[in-house]
Short mmCIF file of C-alpha atoms and ligand atoms in Angstrom, two decimals:
data_model
loop_
_atom_site.label_atom_id
_atom_site.label_comp_id
_atom_site.label_asym_id
_atom_site.label_seq_id
_atom_site.Cartn_x
_atom_site.Cartn_y
_atom_site.Cartn_z
CA MET A 1 0.00 -0.02 -0.02
CA SER A 2 1.57 3.31 -1.04
CA HIS A 3 1.73 6.16 1.49
CA HIS A 4 0.79 9.57 0.31
CA SER A 5 2.35 12.67 1.94
CA PRO A 6 -0.27 14.67 3.89
CA ASN A 7 -0.05 17.62 1.51
CA ASP A 8 -0.51 15.50 -1.61
CA LEU A 9 -3.55 17.18 -3.34
CA ASN A 10 -4.48 14.32 -5.68
CA ALA A 11 -6.79 12.12 -3.54
CA PHE A 12 -9.34 14.81 -2.56
CA TRP A 13 -11.99 15.18 -5.40
CA MET A 14 -13.12 18.70 -4.79
CA PRO A 15 -16.77 19.79 -5.06
CA PHE A 16 -18.01 22.41 -7.53
CA THR A 17 -14.28 23.21 -8.25
CA ALA A 18 -12.02 23.39 -11.24
CA ASN A 19 -9.84 20.67 -9.69
CA ARG A 20 -6.97 20.81 -12.19
CA GLN A 21 -6.67 24.60 -12.01
CA PHE A 22 -6.88 24.51 -8.23
CA LYS A 23 -4.29 21.78 -7.79
CA LYS A 24 -1.87 23.77 -10.00
CA GLN A 25 -2.46 26.94 -7.93
CA PRO A 26 -3.88 25.81 -4.59
CA ARG A 27 -5.69 28.39 -2.41
CA MET A 28 -5.67 27.25 1.23
CA PHE A 29 -7.30 28.89 4.27
CA VAL A 30 -5.70 27.82 7.58
CA ALA A 31 -7.49 30.17 10.02
CA ALA A 32 -10.41 32.57 10.25
CA ASP A 33 -11.42 35.39 12.62
CA GLY A 34 -14.17 37.93 12.40
CA MET A 35 -14.30 39.14 8.80
CA TYR A 36 -10.96 37.63 7.75
CA TYR A 37 -9.51 34.33 6.56
CA THR A 38 -5.72 33.63 6.85
CA THR A 39 -4.11 31.77 4.02
CA ASN A 40 -1.39 29.15 4.42
CA ASP A 41 1.11 31.86 3.18
CA ASN A 42 -0.11 34.04 6.08
CA ARG A 43 -2.13 36.60 4.02
CA LYS A 44 -5.36 38.07 5.42
CA ILE A 45 -8.33 37.72 3.04
CA LEU A 46 -11.47 39.77 3.54
CA ASP A 47 -14.42 37.42 3.47
CA GLY A 48 -16.78 38.95 0.91
CA THR A 49 -18.98 35.88 0.81
CA ALA A 50 -19.41 34.68 4.41
CA GLY A 51 -17.70 31.50 3.44
CA LEU A 52 -20.39 30.14 1.07
CA TRP A 53 -23.22 32.48 2.14
CA CYS A 54 -23.23 30.75 5.51
CA CYS A 55 -21.02 32.52 8.16
CA ASN A 56 -23.58 35.36 8.69
CA ALA A 57 -22.03 36.15 12.13
CA GLY A 58 -18.46 36.07 10.86
CA HIS A 59 -15.72 33.75 12.06
CA LYS A 60 -14.42 32.39 15.41
CA ARG A 61 -17.36 33.83 17.34
CA PRO A 62 -16.79 33.15 21.02
CA LYS A 63 -20.26 31.91 22.07
CA ILE A 64 -20.25 29.43 19.12
CA VAL A 65 -16.73 28.22 19.71
CA GLU A 66 -17.40 27.66 23.37
CA ALA A 67 -20.73 25.93 22.81
CA VAL A 68 -19.26 23.42 20.36
CA GLN A 69 -16.20 22.72 22.51
CA LYS A 70 -18.41 22.12 25.56
CA GLN A 71 -20.95 19.93 23.76
CA VAL A 72 -18.42 17.62 22.12
CA ALA A 73 -16.96 16.92 25.59
CA GLU A 74 -20.43 16.27 27.15
CA LEU A 75 -22.86 14.56 24.79
CA ASP A 76 -21.05 13.95 21.50
CA TYR A 77 -23.77 12.04 19.64
CA ALA A 78 -27.29 10.85 20.52
CA PRO A 79 -29.47 8.48 18.38
CA ALA A 80 -31.79 10.64 16.26
CA PHE A 81 -34.56 8.03 15.93
CA GLN A 82 -36.84 7.16 18.90
CA MET A 83 -34.40 8.96 21.26
CA GLY A 84 -33.94 12.66 22.01
CA HIS A 85 -31.62 15.12 23.64
CA PRO A 86 -32.75 18.46 25.20
CA LYS A 87 -30.90 20.85 22.89
CA ALA A 88 -32.72 19.56 19.78
CA PHE A 89 -36.03 20.59 21.40
CA GLU A 90 -34.69 23.85 22.78
CA LEU A 91 -33.33 24.85 19.39
CA ALA A 92 -36.67 23.98 17.74
CA ASN A 93 -38.45 26.21 20.13
CA ARG A 94 -35.96 29.04 19.48
CA LEU A 95 -36.31 28.67 15.70
CA ILE A 96 -40.05 28.76 15.85
CA ASP A 97 -39.72 31.89 18.03
CA ILE A 98 -37.86 33.82 15.19
CA ALA A 99 -39.61 32.14 12.27
CA PRO A 100 -42.73 33.74 10.62
CA ASP A 101 -45.52 33.24 13.10
CA HIS A 102 -47.49 30.58 11.17
CA MET A 103 -44.52 28.23 11.30
CA GLU A 104 -44.85 25.82 14.22
CA HIS A 105 -42.60 22.80 13.57
CA VAL A 106 -39.00 22.09 12.54
CA PHE A 107 -37.64 18.99 10.91
CA TYR A 108 -33.83 18.80 11.15
CA THR A 109 -31.52 17.85 8.28
CA ASN A 110 -27.78 18.25 7.59
CA SER A 111 -27.64 20.59 4.62
CA GLY A 112 -29.74 22.75 2.30
CA SER A 113 -29.94 19.88 -0.22
CA GLU A 114 -31.33 17.58 2.48
CA SER A 115 -33.71 20.35 3.55
CA VAL A 116 -35.07 20.52 0.04
CA GLU A 117 -35.46 16.77 -0.29
CA THR A 118 -37.22 16.67 3.07
CA ALA A 119 -39.63 19.52 2.12
CA LEU A 120 -40.48 17.91 -1.24
CA LYS A 121 -41.17 14.59 0.45
CA ILE A 122 -43.22 16.21 3.16
CA ALA A 123 -45.26 18.05 0.52
CA LEU A 124 -45.96 14.86 -1.45
CA ALA A 125 -46.67 12.75 1.73
CA TYR A 126 -48.91 15.65 3.07
CA HIS A 127 -51.30 15.45 0.08
CA ARG A 128 -51.39 11.66 0.26
CA ALA A 129 -52.23 11.82 3.93
CA ARG A 130 -55.13 13.97 3.02
CA GLY A 131 -56.40 11.58 0.34
CA ASP A 132 -54.93 13.66 -2.56
CA ALA A 133 -52.50 11.05 -3.73
CA GLY A 134 -52.85 12.36 -7.27
CA ARG A 135 -50.94 15.46 -6.34
CA THR A 136 -47.47 14.33 -7.35
CA ARG A 137 -46.27 17.04 -9.70
CA LEU A 138 -43.64 19.54 -8.43
CA ILE A 139 -43.01 22.97 -9.92
CA GLY A 140 -39.66 24.75 -9.73
CA ARG A 141 -38.28 27.67 -11.63
CA GLU A 142 -35.69 28.33 -14.36
CA ARG A 143 -32.34 29.19 -12.89
CA GLY A 144 -33.50 27.95 -9.55
CA TYR A 145 -30.98 26.23 -7.17
CA HIS A 146 -32.21 23.75 -4.68
CA GLY A 147 -29.02 21.74 -3.99
CA VAL A 148 -27.62 18.67 -5.62
CA ASN A 149 -29.73 15.69 -4.61
CA PHE A 150 -32.08 14.19 -7.14
CA GLY A 151 -35.10 16.02 -5.89
CA GLY A 152 -33.28 19.31 -5.78
CA ILE A 153 -31.93 19.03 -9.32
CA SER A 154 -35.29 17.89 -10.64
CA VAL A 155 -37.03 21.13 -9.43
CA GLY A 156 -33.80 23.17 -9.93
CA GLY A 157 -33.32 25.14 -13.18
CA ILE A 158 -29.56 25.45 -13.61
CA VAL A 159 -28.71 23.35 -16.69
CA ASN A 160 -25.19 22.34 -15.63
CA ASN A 161 -26.49 20.88 -12.38
CA ARG A 162 -28.90 18.67 -14.31
CA LYS A 163 -27.73 17.65 -17.69
CA PHE A 164 -25.05 15.14 -16.60
CA PHE A 165 -27.28 13.12 -14.30
CA GLY A 166 -29.64 11.19 -16.39
CA SER A 167 -33.34 10.58 -16.42
CA LEU A 168 -34.68 10.57 -12.89
CA LEU A 169 -35.60 14.23 -13.35
CA THR A 170 -39.29 13.73 -14.36
CA GLY A 171 -42.78 14.98 -13.24
CA VAL A 172 -41.57 18.52 -12.91
CA ASP A 173 -42.44 21.80 -14.58
CA HIS A 174 -40.58 25.11 -14.32
CA LEU A 175 -41.80 28.64 -14.02
CA PRO A 176 -39.91 31.31 -16.00
CA HIS A 177 -37.01 32.98 -14.15
CA THR A 178 -37.51 36.61 -13.10
CA HIS A 179 -34.55 38.27 -14.87
CA LEU A 180 -35.65 41.06 -17.21
CA PRO A 181 -32.39 42.83 -18.11
CA ASP A 182 -33.84 45.00 -20.80
CA ARG A 183 -36.29 46.57 -18.31
CA ASN A 184 -34.64 46.15 -14.92
CA ALA A 185 -30.81 46.42 -15.37
CA PHE A 186 -29.17 48.39 -12.55
CA THR A 187 -32.34 48.47 -10.50
CA ARG A 188 -31.67 49.30 -6.83
CA GLY A 189 -33.33 46.45 -4.81
CA GLN A 190 -36.53 44.91 -6.02
CA PRO A 191 -37.61 45.77 -9.58
CA GLU A 192 -41.02 47.36 -10.11
CA HIS A 193 -41.64 45.48 -13.37
CA GLY A 194 -42.34 41.77 -13.80
CA ALA A 195 -44.95 40.53 -11.31
CA TYR A 196 -46.88 39.11 -14.30
CA LEU A 197 -44.21 36.38 -14.63
CA ALA A 198 -45.99 34.65 -11.71
CA ASP A 199 -49.12 34.14 -13.90
CA ASP A 200 -47.27 31.43 -15.78
CA LEU A 201 -48.24 29.24 -12.83
CA GLU A 202 -51.83 29.49 -13.98
CA ARG A 203 -50.78 28.17 -17.40
CA ILE A 204 -49.07 25.20 -15.86
CA VAL A 205 -52.10 24.57 -13.61
CA SER A 206 -54.45 24.65 -16.57
CA LEU A 207 -52.09 22.34 -18.50
CA HIS A 208 -51.99 19.62 -15.86
CA GLY A 209 -55.02 20.30 -13.58
CA ALA A 210 -54.52 21.55 -10.02
CA GLU A 211 -55.42 18.15 -8.59
CA THR A 212 -52.13 16.78 -10.02
CA ILE A 213 -49.82 19.41 -8.45
CA ALA A 214 -48.29 19.08 -4.93
CA ALA A 215 -46.10 22.13 -4.60
CA VAL A 216 -44.21 25.03 -6.04
CA ILE A 217 -40.67 25.63 -4.78
CA VAL A 218 -38.81 28.94 -5.28
CA GLU A 219 -36.03 30.82 -3.62
CA PRO A 220 -37.65 34.10 -2.52
CA MET A 221 -34.51 35.67 -4.02
CA ALA A 222 -32.52 33.39 -6.39
CA GLY A 223 -28.94 33.26 -5.12
CA SER A 224 -26.68 30.68 -6.69
CA THR A 225 -27.73 31.50 -10.21
CA GLY A 226 -26.36 35.01 -9.75
CA VAL A 227 -28.80 36.90 -7.56
CA LEU A 228 -32.11 37.32 -9.41
CA LEU A 229 -34.67 39.41 -7.56
CA PRO A 230 -38.43 38.85 -7.38
CA PRO A 231 -40.27 41.77 -9.03
CA LYS A 232 -42.56 43.66 -6.59
CA GLY A 233 -45.84 41.71 -6.22
CA TYR A 234 -44.45 38.54 -7.83
CA LEU A 235 -44.23 36.41 -4.64
CA GLU A 236 -47.65 37.66 -3.53
CA ARG A 237 -49.08 36.47 -6.85
CA LEU A 238 -47.42 33.08 -6.54
CA ARG A 239 -48.88 32.76 -3.02
CA GLU A 240 -52.44 33.73 -4.13
CA ILE A 241 -52.40 31.28 -7.08
CA CYS A 242 -51.04 28.44 -4.87
CA THR A 243 -53.66 29.05 -2.23
CA ARG A 244 -56.47 29.17 -4.79
CA HIS A 245 -55.47 25.75 -6.19
CA GLY A 246 -54.53 24.00 -2.98
CA ILE A 247 -50.86 23.87 -4.05
CA LEU A 248 -48.23 24.13 -1.33
CA LEU A 249 -45.77 27.02 -1.58
CA ILE A 250 -42.22 26.17 -0.49
CA PHE A 251 -39.69 28.98 0.10
CA ASP A 252 -36.09 27.79 -0.23
CA GLU A 253 -34.52 30.11 2.34
CA VAL A 254 -31.05 28.46 2.48
CA ILE A 255 -29.45 31.75 1.42
CA THR A 256 -32.15 34.29 2.37
CA GLY A 257 -32.69 32.86 5.89
CA PHE A 258 -31.11 34.20 9.13
CA GLY A 259 -30.67 37.84 8.40
CA ARG A 260 -29.16 37.93 4.93
CA LEU A 261 -31.83 40.34 3.65
CA GLY A 262 -32.01 42.38 6.90
CA ALA A 263 -34.91 40.37 8.25
CA GLY A 264 -35.14 36.96 9.88
CA PHE A 265 -36.22 35.25 6.69
CA GLY A 266 -37.23 36.19 3.11
CA ALA A 267 -40.78 35.44 4.09
CA ASP A 268 -40.55 38.25 6.61
CA TYR A 269 -38.75 40.65 4.23
CA PHE A 270 -41.29 40.13 1.46
CA GLY A 271 -44.30 39.73 3.74
CA VAL A 272 -45.43 36.42 2.07
CA LYS A 273 -46.24 33.28 4.04
CA PRO A 274 -45.04 29.90 2.58
CA ASP A 275 -46.33 26.61 3.74
CA LEU A 276 -42.79 25.11 4.15
CA MET A 277 -39.44 26.83 4.40
CA THR A 278 -36.07 25.12 3.85
CA THR A 279 -33.01 26.44 5.62
CA ALA A 280 -29.38 25.62 6.39
CA LYS A 281 -26.19 27.74 6.20
CA GLY A 282 -26.78 30.62 8.64
CA LEU A 283 -28.63 28.25 10.96
CA THR A 284 -25.31 27.28 12.56
CA ASN A 285 -23.16 30.08 11.10
CA GLY A 286 -21.64 27.48 8.82
CA VAL A 287 -19.75 26.03 11.74
CA VAL A 288 -21.50 22.53 11.87
CA PRO A 289 -23.53 21.20 9.09
CA MET A 290 -27.25 21.49 9.88
CA GLY A 291 -30.49 22.27 7.99
CA ALA A 292 -34.07 22.70 9.12
CA VAL A 293 -37.43 22.53 7.40
CA PHE A 294 -40.04 24.75 8.88
CA ALA A 295 -43.67 23.56 8.65
CA THR A 296 -47.11 24.82 9.58
CA ALA A 297 -49.30 22.99 12.13
CA GLU A 298 -51.62 22.25 9.23
CA ILE A 299 -48.91 20.24 7.44
CA HIS A 300 -47.44 18.63 10.61
CA ASP A 301 -50.84 17.65 12.07
CA ALA A 302 -52.02 16.00 8.81
CA PHE A 303 -49.44 13.26 9.67
CA MET A 304 -50.36 12.86 13.32
CA THR A 305 -53.20 10.39 12.84
CA GLY A 306 -53.62 6.62 13.21
CA LEU A 307 -51.83 4.30 15.66
CA GLU A 308 -49.93 6.28 18.24
CA ASN A 309 -47.04 3.84 18.34
CA ALA A 310 -46.53 4.05 14.59
CA ILE A 311 -43.92 6.18 12.86
CA GLU A 312 -45.80 9.02 11.14
CA LEU A 313 -43.20 10.06 8.56
CA PHE A 314 -40.69 7.53 7.22
CA HIS A 315 -37.90 10.00 6.75
CA GLY A 316 -34.84 11.30 8.66
CA TYR A 317 -31.09 11.18 8.88
CA THR A 318 -28.55 9.70 11.27
CA TYR A 319 -27.40 13.23 12.13
CA SER A 320 -30.80 14.90 12.26
CA GLY A 321 -30.68 17.40 15.14
CA ASN A 322 -27.38 16.07 16.39
CA PRO A 323 -26.13 17.53 19.73
CA ILE A 324 -23.14 19.44 18.38
CA ALA A 325 -25.08 21.05 15.53
CA ALA A 326 -27.89 21.90 17.97
CA ALA A 327 -25.35 23.48 20.35
CA ALA A 328 -23.85 25.48 17.48
CA GLY A 329 -27.32 26.54 16.39
CA LEU A 330 -28.32 27.75 19.82
CA ALA A 331 -25.10 29.79 20.25
CA THR A 332 -25.57 31.14 16.71
CA LEU A 333 -29.10 32.41 17.47
CA ASP A 334 -27.78 33.90 20.73
CA THR A 335 -25.08 35.74 18.74
CA TYR A 336 -27.59 37.01 16.14
CA ARG A 337 -29.87 38.23 18.95
CA ASP A 338 -27.26 39.77 21.23
CA GLU A 339 -25.57 41.64 18.46
CA ARG A 340 -28.89 42.46 16.68
CA LEU A 341 -27.24 41.29 13.44
CA PHE A 342 -30.53 41.10 11.48
CA GLU A 343 -31.32 44.72 12.19
CA ARG A 344 -27.71 45.63 11.64
CA ALA A 345 -27.87 44.14 8.15
CA ALA A 346 -31.03 46.21 7.39
CA ASP A 347 -29.29 49.35 8.67
CA LEU A 348 -26.30 48.73 6.37
CA ALA A 349 -28.24 47.76 3.29
CA SER A 350 -28.42 51.20 1.72
CA TYR A 351 -24.66 51.88 2.32
CA TRP A 352 -23.98 48.53 0.70
CA GLU A 353 -26.33 49.33 -2.18
CA ASP A 354 -24.48 52.64 -2.82
CA MET A 355 -21.12 50.87 -2.92
CA LEU A 356 -22.41 48.34 -5.40
CA HIS A 357 -24.08 50.78 -7.73
CA GLY A 358 -21.03 52.97 -7.61
CA LEU A 359 -19.36 50.27 -9.80
CA LYS A 360 -21.67 50.99 -12.70
CA GLY A 361 -19.69 52.36 -15.61
CA LEU A 362 -16.61 50.19 -14.82
CA PRO A 363 -15.31 48.07 -17.71
CA HIS A 364 -17.43 45.06 -18.61
CA VAL A 365 -20.14 45.80 -15.96
CA ILE A 366 -23.54 45.19 -17.58
CA ASP A 367 -25.75 44.97 -14.46
CA VAL A 368 -25.66 45.51 -10.69
CA ARG A 369 -28.28 43.79 -8.43
CA ASN A 370 -28.69 44.00 -4.70
CA LEU A 371 -30.93 43.32 -1.76
CA GLY A 372 -30.11 43.40 1.92
CA LEU A 373 -26.44 42.47 2.24
CA ILE A 374 -26.34 40.58 -1.01
CA GLY A 375 -24.84 41.97 -4.21
CA ALA A 376 -24.24 40.82 -7.76
CA ILE A 377 -22.12 42.49 -10.52
CA GLU A 378 -22.84 40.97 -13.94
CA LEU A 379 -19.97 41.15 -16.42
CA GLU A 380 -20.07 40.97 -20.23
CA PRO A 381 -18.67 37.53 -21.08
CA ILE A 382 -15.46 37.31 -23.09
CA ALA A 383 -16.62 36.26 -26.56
CA GLY A 384 -16.42 32.43 -26.82
CA LYS A 385 -15.15 32.07 -23.33
CA PRO A 386 -18.15 32.22 -20.90
CA THR A 387 -17.26 32.38 -17.17
CA GLU A 388 -13.64 33.31 -17.96
CA ARG A 389 -13.90 36.99 -17.16
CA ALA A 390 -15.57 36.42 -13.79
CA PHE A 391 -13.17 33.70 -12.89
CA ASN A 392 -10.24 36.01 -13.64
CA ALA A 393 -11.95 38.61 -11.38
CA PHE A 394 -12.13 35.97 -8.61
CA LEU A 395 -8.41 35.15 -8.92
CA LYS A 396 -7.34 38.75 -9.14
CA SER A 397 -9.57 39.67 -6.15
CA TYR A 398 -8.00 36.87 -4.11
CA ASP A 399 -4.58 38.14 -4.97
CA LYS A 400 -5.62 41.55 -3.68
CA GLY A 401 -7.01 40.02 -0.45
CA LEU A 402 -10.71 39.78 -1.17
CA LEU A 403 -12.81 36.66 -1.40
CA ILE A 404 -15.66 36.82 -3.84
CA ARG A 405 -17.91 34.17 -5.46
CA THR A 406 -18.62 33.88 -9.12
CA THR A 407 -21.26 32.06 -11.09
CA GLY A 408 -21.25 32.26 -14.73
CA ASP A 409 -19.96 35.77 -15.47
CA ILE A 410 -21.54 37.18 -12.31
CA ILE A 411 -19.70 38.23 -9.21
CA ALA A 412 -21.78 37.43 -6.15
CA LEU A 413 -21.21 39.05 -2.73
CA SER A 414 -22.75 38.15 0.63
CA PRO A 415 -20.47 39.35 3.40
CA PRO A 416 -20.95 38.42 7.15
CA LEU A 417 -23.54 40.69 8.77
CA ILE A 418 -20.83 42.08 11.09
CA ILE A 419 -19.15 43.88 8.21
CA GLU A 420 -18.02 47.49 8.97
CA LYS A 421 -18.47 50.35 6.59
CA HIS A 422 -14.72 50.58 5.89
CA GLU A 423 -14.77 47.00 4.86
CA ILE A 424 -17.69 47.71 2.45
CA ASP A 425 -15.56 50.52 1.07
CA ARG A 426 -12.62 48.10 0.67
CA ILE A 427 -14.80 45.70 -1.32
CA GLY A 428 -15.76 48.52 -3.67
CA GLU A 429 -12.15 49.73 -4.02
CA THR A 430 -10.78 46.26 -4.72
CA LEU A 431 -13.47 45.41 -7.30
CA SER A 432 -12.90 48.76 -9.01
CA GLU A 433 -9.14 47.94 -9.33
CA VAL A 434 -9.78 44.41 -10.44
CA LEU A 435 -12.40 45.34 -13.08
CA GLY A 436 -9.99 47.99 -14.40
CA GLN A 437 -7.19 45.38 -14.70
CA ILE A 438 -8.76 42.22 -16.14
CA GLU A 439 -9.41 41.87 -19.85
C1 PXG B 1 -31.42 27.99 -2.16
C2 PXG B 1 -30.46 26.90 -1.91
N1 PXG B 1 -31.05 25.68 -1.68
C3 PXG B 1 -30.24 24.62 -1.42
C4 PXG B 1 -28.85 24.69 -1.33
C5 PXG B 1 -28.02 23.49 -1.12
O1 PXG B 1 -27.40 23.59 0.17
P1 PXG B 1 -26.18 22.63 0.56
O2 PXG B 1 -25.03 23.10 -0.33
O3 PXG B 1 -25.96 22.93 2.02
O4 PXG B 1 -26.56 21.21 0.27
C6 PXG B 1 -28.26 26.00 -1.52
C7 PXG B 1 -26.78 26.08 -1.41
N2 PXG B 1 -26.26 27.23 -2.14
C8 PXG B 1 -24.99 27.39 -2.44
C9 PXG B 1 -23.96 26.49 -1.89
C10 PXG B 1 -22.63 26.77 -2.23
C11 PXG B 1 -22.28 27.80 -3.01
C12 PXG B 1 -23.28 28.67 -3.53
C13 PXG B 1 -22.98 29.79 -4.45
O5 PXG B 1 -23.90 30.34 -5.00
O6 PXG B 1 -21.73 30.12 -4.57
C14 PXG B 1 -24.61 28.45 -3.23
C15 PXG B 1 -29.09 27.09 -1.86
O7 PXG B 1 -28.55 28.27 -2.02
#
């Protein structure tokens, strides 16, 4: 058996990564604190993306560090099925306290992808429990991202996440995405124009019959595809059409949840009540993998019938609600509350917006989109080399000490909610330099 040296890069098959490019020019973080990562060559990098949209409270936050250290030394793991541990229940109560008021139950998962699978299965099983077994169709949206499991890529609308994975993706329709560059480019916040796009749901309903449709799943604001905003009135229309036809509305809040928009959840920010909400990321500040599906009493109680000793929902994970994730979640919610980070994000949103829209007119910038503490700068692709320009901006920004995300030719930004104004300025200055230097 051959022995590999610890820093041999070959064995690790990296996710959503240009593996060959990375392994030629590795980019390694070895520490993190507050707003900054430290690289293995001891450079400080400003975290413009809160890790992967998940470290909403920033890094190395004392309450979270302490809670995880203490928990792992006390109750490291408890069986998730037919057994419990107090923190899972305590966290569920805390989550329901900050969730939109019609949400009354939480089902734990370990990621956003698992939250999506869980929500889709609950939606299908809910209709069956009510005698509506014919409601099996699911409706997603073009350019939607709902993780990488088979349910998520079926309802998802990002072609590269689907086309390599075969034929299981059936029984699903897609609404049109909400990007109208001709009308809405450089809009500050939510566009006025485009609510009518929700009416396509009526077309899908009349095509299949409402009695065949279980749920619609959308991100209140589409993140991974490059930050597409819901036009004013759009989500309200989706809600109204779903209600009228007995179709469940699922908000995928993996990115928009836990303060990202300056409110607890997208549902709060937009004032629209979904029937199910999927979350992960900010739930534990990215420190321990955990997701949670929020459900109304109406949905939960539809399962609570029949023999009391019988399992009501045949679904769950070994790590559902595990003690260390629950401890991290509780300390994370404490940190959000004690530092008023959701309100802080709302207070900073206009300063953030001004920085972003100040980039208009820089080379290659064809659109700027923003909401809360999320931003996107869309670049003109290099002819024949899609994604190249944005990827070069990512590499150049990293060299200049700023971490950004790119998807396609779009730069996406989602800093921790603890960001200071001078750090917002620094993001703008760095991106101005980068966009002036790349081809
Ligand atoms: C709306 C939504 N739903 C589900 C997932 C899947 O979550 P997990 O990865 O934990 O299984 C996500 C995740 N979104 C995500 C993850 C990683 C990177 C980026 C990016 O846009 O750069 C976005 C998401 O944004």
